[in-house]
């Protein structure tokens, strides 16, 4: 993991509107910011910590829900509450494709496989897979959830998609066969964020009660372990290694967390009392960026995860949870906006 010892941490970005998602460029020192009015802005940063606004895209009419960049850094995908998604050439800024009315419900999450394939999930629990070579319609559509699709993460094999939902379930979708493989039982709280850990042997879900729910890969029915310890909902997660994640919490704090054995090692940043909306890792691994409801994007030096040792927080195991009672606050927040 790069440590960014030679470079200055970039200045915070004071945005004119509330930030709803951020994503580092995957090959350059740049970051993309989506806001509540549907604008997407590209910024660069230099070794002296200066941030420069490069350009703004206004292809969406409502709140930006997702900003994603392909691994080669050439293409950006955006999706919004206006039920549309766009494909943009990052070099020229040209709009390559706009898929209006992509969903009946507002898009809530997205996952990009490559420059040709992406997936979107909406507020009604519908997942669609899009192939740029087979437009205009989706190549897959699934409705296996009763509430919003909060997060999606694809395995490196590009065959299995992990899906968390506001209905309190974790699902595994085989995107090669285009069908649901298995879904967990209903939990008592929304599942909000996802991370694949431990060389893909574990999947960690952050929930609305501040608990990390840990599943064995392939055993999706129920958790193998659970770790309470956050003081609010875990709205975002960012893997830093196979053992360590950074969590963004409702209480405005970024925490460094070791998984199995479970321990909150430190607080590495804060947005005051404003919940952490999004986390992203720079192309060189040297920086973490966070966005919150305080209309700021902040940058933090990535901790040296090789030096992380499990602290004094003991591993806590709880009983398996039972039936789900829907928590609507997160969805209602966006609807109110």
Short mmCIF file of N, CA and C in Angstrom, two decimals, residues 7 10 23-32 42-47 50 52 54-55 69-75 89-93 280-287 289 299:
data_model
loop_
_atom_site.label_atom_id
_atom_site.label_comp_id
_atom_site.label_asym_id
_atom_site.label_seq_id
_atom_site.Cartn_x
_atom_site.Cartn_y
_atom_site.Cartn_z
N UNK A 7 4.18 13.30 -0.83
CA UNK A 7 3.22 14.25 -1.34
C UNK A 7 2.36 14.84 -0.23
N UNK A 10 -4.14 16.49 -0.45
CA UNK A 10 -4.89 17.55 -1.16
C UNK A 10 -5.82 18.32 -0.24
N UNK A 23 -15.70 9.23 -6.65
CA UNK A 23 -14.91 8.12 -7.17
C UNK A 23 -13.59 8.66 -7.70
N UNK A 24 -12.48 8.12 -7.20
CA UNK A 24 -11.18 8.48 -7.75
C UNK A 24 -11.05 7.98 -9.18
N UNK A 25 -10.33 8.73 -9.99
CA UNK A 25 -9.90 8.24 -11.30
C UNK A 25 -8.99 7.04 -11.07
N UNK A 26 -9.08 6.04 -11.91
CA UNK A 26 -8.36 4.79 -11.68
C UNK A 26 -6.92 4.78 -12.20
N UNK A 27 -6.52 5.82 -12.93
CA UNK A 27 -5.15 5.85 -13.45
C UNK A 27 -4.46 7.20 -13.26
N UNK A 28 -5.19 8.23 -12.80
CA UNK A 28 -4.62 9.57 -12.70
C UNK A 28 -4.95 10.20 -11.35
N UNK A 29 -4.20 11.23 -10.95
CA UNK A 29 -4.54 11.96 -9.72
C UNK A 29 -5.73 12.88 -9.94
N UNK A 30 -6.90 12.30 -9.90
CA UNK A 30 -8.13 13.03 -10.14
C UNK A 30 -9.27 12.35 -9.40
N UNK A 31 -10.32 13.12 -9.13
CA UNK A 31 -11.48 12.58 -8.43
C UNK A 31 -12.75 13.16 -9.06
N UNK A 32 -13.79 12.34 -9.08
CA UNK A 32 -15.07 12.72 -9.68
C UNK A 32 -16.10 12.82 -8.57
N UNK A 42 -15.35 16.90 -12.37
CA UNK A 42 -14.03 16.26 -12.37
C UNK A 42 -13.00 17.24 -11.84
N UNK A 43 -12.24 16.80 -10.81
CA UNK A 43 -11.17 17.61 -10.24
C UNK A 43 -9.85 16.85 -10.37
N UNK A 44 -8.76 17.60 -10.55
CA UNK A 44 -7.42 17.03 -10.46
C UNK A 44 -6.75 17.59 -9.20
N UNK A 45 -5.69 16.91 -8.75
CA UNK A 45 -4.91 17.40 -7.61
C UNK A 45 -3.44 17.14 -7.89
N UNK A 46 -2.57 18.02 -7.34
CA UNK A 46 -1.14 17.90 -7.61
C UNK A 46 -0.37 17.55 -6.34
N UNK A 47 0.95 17.43 -6.48
CA UNK A 47 1.79 17.02 -5.36
C UNK A 47 1.86 18.07 -4.26
N UNK A 50 -2.80 21.10 -4.21
CA UNK A 50 -3.76 21.99 -4.85
C UNK A 50 -4.76 21.19 -5.68
N UNK A 52 -7.80 21.29 -8.59
CA UNK A 52 -8.21 22.10 -9.73
C UNK A 52 -9.48 21.52 -10.36
N UNK A 54 -11.73 20.70 -13.33
CA UNK A 54 -11.47 20.52 -14.76
C UNK A 54 -12.71 20.73 -15.61
N UNK A 55 -13.80 20.06 -15.28
CA UNK A 55 -15.03 20.25 -16.05
C UNK A 55 -16.21 19.66 -15.29
N UNK A 69 -15.77 4.52 -12.41
CA UNK A 69 -14.77 4.64 -13.47
C UNK A 69 -14.23 3.25 -13.79
N UNK A 70 -14.08 2.94 -15.07
CA UNK A 70 -13.55 1.65 -15.47
C UNK A 70 -12.07 1.53 -15.09
N UNK A 71 -11.58 0.31 -15.01
CA UNK A 71 -10.21 0.06 -14.56
C UNK A 71 -9.17 0.72 -15.45
N UNK A 72 -9.47 0.85 -16.74
CA UNK A 72 -8.50 1.47 -17.65
C UNK A 72 -8.55 3.00 -17.61
N UNK A 73 -9.48 3.57 -16.85
CA UNK A 73 -9.55 5.01 -16.68
C UNK A 73 -10.10 5.77 -17.87
N UNK A 74 -10.63 5.09 -18.85
CA UNK A 74 -11.08 5.75 -20.05
C UNK A 74 -12.56 6.12 -20.02
N UNK A 75 -13.34 5.42 -19.20
CA UNK A 75 -14.79 5.57 -19.24
C UNK A 75 -15.37 5.81 -17.86
N UNK A 89 -16.91 9.49 -22.05
CA UNK A 89 -15.49 9.36 -22.35
C UNK A 89 -14.73 10.34 -21.46
N UNK A 90 -13.86 9.81 -20.59
CA UNK A 90 -13.19 10.67 -19.63
C UNK A 90 -12.10 11.54 -20.26
N UNK A 91 -11.55 11.11 -21.37
CA UNK A 91 -10.50 11.90 -22.01
C UNK A 91 -11.09 13.14 -22.69
N UNK A 92 -12.14 12.94 -23.46
CA UNK A 92 -12.71 14.04 -24.23
C UNK A 92 -13.89 14.70 -23.52
N UNK A 93 -14.50 14.00 -22.58
CA UNK A 93 -15.69 14.50 -21.93
C UNK A 93 -16.96 14.26 -22.71
N UNK A 280 -13.68 6.37 -1.21
CA UNK A 280 -13.01 5.89 -2.41
C UNK A 280 -11.50 5.91 -2.18
N UNK A 281 -10.78 5.04 -2.88
CA UNK A 281 -9.33 4.89 -2.74
C UNK A 281 -8.66 5.34 -4.02
N UNK A 282 -7.58 6.13 -3.89
CA UNK A 282 -6.89 6.67 -5.06
C UNK A 282 -6.22 5.59 -5.89
N UNK A 283 -5.86 5.93 -7.13
CA UNK A 283 -5.31 4.96 -8.06
C UNK A 283 -4.00 4.36 -7.56
N UNK A 284 -3.23 5.12 -6.77
CA UNK A 284 -1.97 4.62 -6.24
C UNK A 284 -2.10 4.08 -4.82
N UNK A 285 -3.31 4.10 -4.29
CA UNK A 285 -3.55 3.59 -2.95
C UNK A 285 -3.08 4.50 -1.83
N UNK A 286 -2.59 5.70 -2.17
CA UNK A 286 -2.01 6.58 -1.16
C UNK A 286 -3.04 7.39 -0.40
N UNK A 287 -4.22 7.61 -0.99
CA UNK A 287 -5.20 8.49 -0.40
C UNK A 287 -6.57 7.83 -0.29
N UNK A 289 -10.51 9.23 0.08
CA UNK A 289 -11.37 10.41 0.05
C UNK A 289 -12.73 10.04 0.63
N UNK A 299 -9.73 14.53 2.12
CA UNK A 299 -8.70 13.56 1.76
C UNK A 299 -7.91 13.17 3.01
#
